[in-house]
């Protein structure tokens, strides 16, 4: 299994928006994220470390303006932290190994799928299509990604 780390080279290659989101805890504009409307089969990994975070089969349209997922693909790779910024109490979601800011988790997701909504910034993610998962070292997660015919 791969060892996921906070990679200085990967950080140096981030776009200004990716850096602002992952390293400074910013939020991309609603409706502006690259993966909001992505319906392709695959997984989403941390843009800094490559650690697997979410599967397309757990993605749903929440109408919130950011990609939403019902659960992490690998719960150990997601860290939840209390966030009291902007006069609110929320649960921030960060990647465990790279400590990238990903977004927030809320308890208003689909009840039949656990009731959670992981509201995630596209800028913190890299999408790996199902067809490329084996070659990129993510073959162990193929069973969690639905094939689209």
PDB file of C-alpha atoms in Angstrom:
ATOM      1  CA  UNK A   1       0.000   0.000   0.000  1.00  0.00           C
ATOM      2  CA  UNK A   2       1.174   3.514  -0.748  1.00  0.00           C
ATOM      3  CA  UNK A   3       2.392   5.848   1.949  1.00  0.00           C
ATOM      4  CA  UNK A   4       0.530   9.127   1.708  1.00  0.00           C
ATOM      5  CA  UNK A   5       2.439  12.226   2.808  1.00  0.00           C
ATOM      6  CA  UNK A   6       2.295  15.991   2.614  1.00  0.00           C
ATOM      7  CA  UNK A   7       4.503  16.447  -0.417  1.00  0.00           C
ATOM      8  CA  UNK A   8       6.341  19.771  -0.802  1.00  0.00           C
ATOM      9  CA  UNK A   9       6.737  19.197  -4.546  1.00  0.00           C
ATOM     10  CA  UNK A  10       2.984  18.666  -4.921  1.00  0.00           C
ATOM     11  CA  UNK A  11       2.299  21.817  -2.895  1.00  0.00           C
ATOM     12  CA  UNK A  12       4.647  23.811  -5.138  1.00  0.00           C
ATOM     13  CA  UNK A  13       2.634  22.665  -8.198  1.00  0.00           C
ATOM     14  CA  UNK A  14      -0.769  23.696  -6.818  1.00  0.00           C
ATOM     15  CA  UNK A  15      -2.727  26.395  -8.595  1.00  0.00           C
ATOM     16  CA  UNK A  16      -3.315  29.550  -6.530  1.00  0.00           C
ATOM     17  CA  UNK A  17      -6.900  28.369  -5.837  1.00  0.00           C
ATOM     18  CA  UNK A  18      -5.781  24.883  -4.792  1.00  0.00           C
ATOM     19  CA  UNK A  19      -3.184  26.390  -2.472  1.00  0.00           C
ATOM     20  CA  UNK A  20      -5.687  28.830  -0.971  1.00  0.00           C
ATOM     21  CA  UNK A  21      -8.172  26.003  -0.282  1.00  0.00           C
ATOM     22  CA  UNK A  22      -5.879  23.185   0.874  1.00  0.00           C
ATOM     23  CA  UNK A  23      -3.200  25.145   2.721  1.00  0.00           C
ATOM     24  CA  UNK A  24      -5.073  28.230   3.938  1.00  0.00           C
ATOM     25  CA  UNK A  25      -8.493  26.694   4.643  1.00  0.00           C
ATOM     26  CA  UNK A  26     -10.365  28.778   2.080  1.00  0.00           C
ATOM     27  CA  UNK A  27     -13.565  27.830   0.282  1.00  0.00           C
ATOM     28  CA  UNK A  28     -14.041  27.973  -3.469  1.00  0.00           C
ATOM     29  CA  UNK A  29     -17.052  29.854  -4.820  1.00  0.00           C
ATOM     30  CA  UNK A  30     -20.250  27.772  -4.870  1.00  0.00           C
ATOM     31  CA  UNK A  31     -20.991  26.303  -8.277  1.00  0.00           C
ATOM     32  CA  UNK A  32     -17.463  26.994  -9.534  1.00  0.00           C
ATOM     33  CA  UNK A  33     -15.718  23.713  -8.725  1.00  0.00           C
ATOM     34  CA  UNK A  34     -14.360  21.481 -11.471  1.00  0.00           C
ATOM     35  CA  UNK A  35     -15.950  18.318 -10.041  1.00  0.00           C
ATOM     36  CA  UNK A  36     -19.382  19.623  -9.053  1.00  0.00           C
ATOM     37  CA  UNK A  37     -21.112  18.068 -12.061  1.00  0.00           C
ATOM     38  CA  UNK A  38     -18.680  15.191 -12.685  1.00  0.00           C
ATOM     39  CA  UNK A  39     -20.656  11.970 -13.118  1.00  0.00           C
ATOM     40  CA  UNK A  40     -17.794   9.751 -14.316  1.00  0.00           C
ATOM     41  CA  UNK A  41     -16.912   6.582 -12.352  1.00  0.00           C
ATOM     42  CA  UNK A  42     -13.765   6.822 -10.259  1.00  0.00           C
ATOM     43  CA  UNK A  43     -12.312   8.089  -7.019  1.00  0.00           C
ATOM     44  CA  UNK A  44     -11.305  11.456  -5.641  1.00  0.00           C
ATOM     45  CA  UNK A  45      -7.918  11.745  -3.940  1.00  0.00           C
ATOM     46  CA  UNK A  46      -6.151  14.509  -2.025  1.00  0.00           C
ATOM     47  CA  UNK A  47      -4.491  16.849  -4.543  1.00  0.00           C
ATOM     48  CA  UNK A  48      -1.414  17.096  -2.277  1.00  0.00           C
ATOM     49  CA  UNK A  49      -0.803  13.544  -1.028  1.00  0.00           C
ATOM     50  CA  UNK A  50      -2.874  11.335  -3.321  1.00  0.00           C
ATOM     51  CA  UNK A  51      -4.575   9.627  -0.379  1.00  0.00           C
ATOM     52  CA  UNK A  52      -7.957   8.188  -1.449  1.00  0.00           C
ATOM     53  CA  UNK A  53     -10.864  10.178  -0.046  1.00  0.00           C
ATOM     54  CA  UNK A  54     -14.202   9.656  -1.828  1.00  0.00           C
ATOM     55  CA  UNK A  55     -15.769   7.371  -4.459  1.00  0.00           C
ATOM     56  CA  UNK A  56     -18.040   8.451  -7.279  1.00  0.00           C
ATOM     57  CA  UNK A  57     -20.585   5.882  -6.094  1.00  0.00           C
ATOM     58  CA  UNK A  58     -20.981   7.905  -2.860  1.00  0.00           C
ATOM     59  CA  UNK A  59     -21.370  11.255  -4.665  1.00  0.00           C
ATOM     60  CA  UNK A  60     -24.784  12.902  -4.847  1.00  0.00           C
ATOM     61  CA  UNK A  61     -26.318  16.180  -5.958  1.00  0.00           C
ATOM     62  CA  UNK A  62     -27.111  18.062  -2.758  1.00  0.00           C
ATOM     63  CA  UNK A  63     -27.785  21.378  -4.470  1.00  0.00           C
ATOM     64  CA  UNK A  64     -25.310  23.146  -2.180  1.00  0.00           C
ATOM     65  CA  UNK A  65     -22.870  24.246  -4.917  1.00  0.00           C
ATOM     66  CA  UNK A  66     -20.008  21.909  -4.012  1.00  0.00           C
ATOM     67  CA  UNK A  67     -19.405  18.205  -4.684  1.00  0.00           C
ATOM     68  CA  UNK A  68     -21.155  16.195  -1.967  1.00  0.00           C
ATOM     69  CA  UNK A  69     -20.484  12.665  -0.760  1.00  0.00           C
ATOM     70  CA  UNK A  70     -22.229  10.422   1.767  1.00  0.00           C
ATOM     71  CA  UNK A  71     -19.040   8.912   3.210  1.00  0.00           C
ATOM     72  CA  UNK A  72     -15.275   8.733   2.795  1.00  0.00           C
ATOM     73  CA  UNK A  73     -13.889   5.847   0.764  1.00  0.00           C
ATOM     74  CA  UNK A  74     -11.283   5.266   3.482  1.00  0.00           C
ATOM     75  CA  UNK A  75     -12.473   6.745   6.816  1.00  0.00           C
ATOM     76  CA  UNK A  76      -8.944   6.638   8.269  1.00  0.00           C
ATOM     77  CA  UNK A  77      -7.869   9.184   5.616  1.00  0.00           C
ATOM     78  CA  UNK A  78     -10.354  11.832   6.765  1.00  0.00           C
ATOM     79  CA  UNK A  79      -9.930  13.855   9.934  1.00  0.00           C
ATOM     80  CA  UNK A  80     -12.857  15.797  11.398  1.00  0.00           C
ATOM     81  CA  UNK A  81     -12.069  18.975  13.358  1.00  0.00           C
ATOM     82  CA  UNK A  82     -14.360  21.413  15.198  1.00  0.00           C
ATOM     83  CA  UNK A  83     -14.523  24.694  13.276  1.00  0.00           C
ATOM     84  CA  UNK A  84     -15.842  27.845  14.970  1.00  0.00           C
ATOM     85  CA  UNK A  85     -14.892  30.383  12.278  1.00  0.00           C
ATOM     86  CA  UNK A  86     -17.338  32.969  10.955  1.00  0.00           C
ATOM     87  CA  UNK A  87     -19.511  32.741  14.080  1.00  0.00           C
ATOM     88  CA  UNK A  88     -20.635  29.197  13.289  1.00  0.00           C
ATOM     89  CA  UNK A  89     -19.964  25.785  14.780  1.00  0.00           C
ATOM     90  CA  UNK A  90     -19.203  23.283  12.022  1.00  0.00           C
ATOM     91  CA  UNK A  91     -17.141  20.173  11.474  1.00  0.00           C
ATOM     92  CA  UNK A  92     -14.220  20.765   9.146  1.00  0.00           C
ATOM     93  CA  UNK A  93     -12.924  17.857   7.073  1.00  0.00           C
ATOM     94  CA  UNK A  94      -9.159  17.553   6.502  1.00  0.00           C
ATOM     95  CA  UNK A  95      -7.094  14.835   4.893  1.00  0.00           C
ATOM     96  CA  UNK A  96      -5.307  12.811   7.532  1.00  0.00           C
ATOM     97  CA  UNK A  97      -1.863  12.536   5.954  1.00  0.00           C
ATOM     98  CA  UNK A  98      -1.457  15.837   4.087  1.00  0.00           C
ATOM     99  CA  UNK A  99      -3.649  17.857   6.472  1.00  0.00           C
ATOM    100  CA  UNK A 100      -5.295  19.508   3.459  1.00  0.00           C
ATOM    101  CA  UNK A 101      -8.492  21.437   4.096  1.00  0.00           C
ATOM    102  CA  UNK A 102     -11.194  19.590   2.129  1.00  0.00           C
ATOM    103  CA  UNK A 103     -14.471  21.158   3.255  1.00  0.00           C
ATOM    104  CA  UNK A 104     -17.078  20.395   5.933  1.00  0.00           C
ATOM    105  CA  UNK A 105     -19.407  17.575   6.916  1.00  0.00           C
ATOM    106  CA  UNK A 106     -23.048  18.173   7.811  1.00  0.00           C
ATOM    107  CA  UNK A 107     -25.809  15.954   9.171  1.00  0.00           C
ATOM    108  CA  UNK A 108     -28.313  16.780   6.415  1.00  0.00           C
ATOM    109  CA  UNK A 109     -27.365  14.138   3.863  1.00  0.00           C
ATOM    110  CA  UNK A 110     -29.572  11.353   2.513  1.00  0.00           C
ATOM    111  CA  UNK A 111     -30.958   9.456   5.504  1.00  0.00           C
ATOM    112  CA  UNK A 112     -31.046   6.166   3.597  1.00  0.00           C
ATOM    113  CA  UNK A 113     -27.268   6.503   3.043  1.00  0.00           C
ATOM    114  CA  UNK A 114     -26.233   7.405   6.588  1.00  0.00           C
ATOM    115  CA  UNK A 115     -27.460  11.003   6.848  1.00  0.00           C
ATOM    116  CA  UNK A 116     -24.126  12.752   6.237  1.00  0.00           C
ATOM    117  CA  UNK A 117     -23.153  15.279   3.571  1.00  0.00           C
ATOM    118  CA  UNK A 118     -19.454  15.754   3.021  1.00  0.00           C
ATOM    119  CA  UNK A 119     -19.377  19.130   1.253  1.00  0.00           C
ATOM    120  CA  UNK A 120     -15.978  19.180  -0.462  1.00  0.00           C
ATOM    121  CA  UNK A 121     -14.014  21.773  -2.449  1.00  0.00           C
ATOM    122  CA  UNK A 122     -13.078  20.538  -5.935  1.00  0.00           C
ATOM    123  CA  UNK A 123      -9.791  22.438  -5.551  1.00  0.00           C
ATOM    124  CA  UNK A 124      -8.695  19.995  -2.841  1.00  0.00           C
ATOM    125  CA  UNK A 125      -9.286  16.949  -5.042  1.00  0.00           C
ATOM    126  CA  UNK A 126      -7.844  15.105  -8.011  1.00  0.00           C
ATOM    127  CA  UNK A 127     -10.190  12.749  -9.853  1.00  0.00           C
ATOM    128  CA  UNK A 128      -8.960   9.375 -11.058  1.00  0.00           C
ATOM    129  CA  UNK A 129     -11.218   7.711 -13.614  1.00  0.00           C
ATOM    130  CA  UNK A 130     -12.107   4.070 -13.008  1.00  0.00           C
ATOM    131  CA  UNK A 131     -10.197   3.083 -16.157  1.00  0.00           C
ATOM    132  CA  UNK A 132      -6.984   4.552 -14.709  1.00  0.00           C
ATOM    133  CA  UNK A 133      -7.289   3.424 -11.091  1.00  0.00           C
ATOM    134  CA  UNK A 134      -5.290   0.185 -11.431  1.00  0.00           C
ATOM    135  CA  UNK A 135      -2.436   1.865 -13.313  1.00  0.00           C
ATOM    136  CA  UNK A 136      -2.251   4.697 -10.763  1.00  0.00           C
ATOM    137  CA  UNK A 137      -2.103   2.314  -7.777  1.00  0.00           C
ATOM    138  CA  UNK A 138      -5.740   2.501  -6.637  1.00  0.00           C
ATOM    139  CA  UNK A 139      -6.886  -0.945  -7.822  1.00  0.00           C
ATOM    140  CA  UNK A 140      -7.864  -1.914  -4.270  1.00  0.00           C
ATOM    141  CA  UNK A 141     -10.765   0.567  -4.518  1.00  0.00           C
ATOM    142  CA  UNK A 142     -12.244  -0.654  -7.808  1.00  0.00           C
ATOM    143  CA  UNK A 143     -14.947  -2.599  -5.945  1.00  0.00           C
ATOM    144  CA  UNK A 144     -16.199   0.696  -4.474  1.00  0.00           C
ATOM    145  CA  UNK A 145     -16.700   2.350  -7.859  1.00  0.00           C
ATOM    146  CA  UNK A 146     -19.743   1.549  -9.975  1.00  0.00           C
ATOM    147  CA  UNK A 147     -19.252   0.899 -13.666  1.00  0.00           C
ATOM    148  CA  UNK A 148     -21.341   3.115 -15.892  1.00  0.00           C
ATOM    149  CA  UNK A 149     -22.505   1.409 -19.054  1.00  0.00           C
TER     150      UNK A 149
END
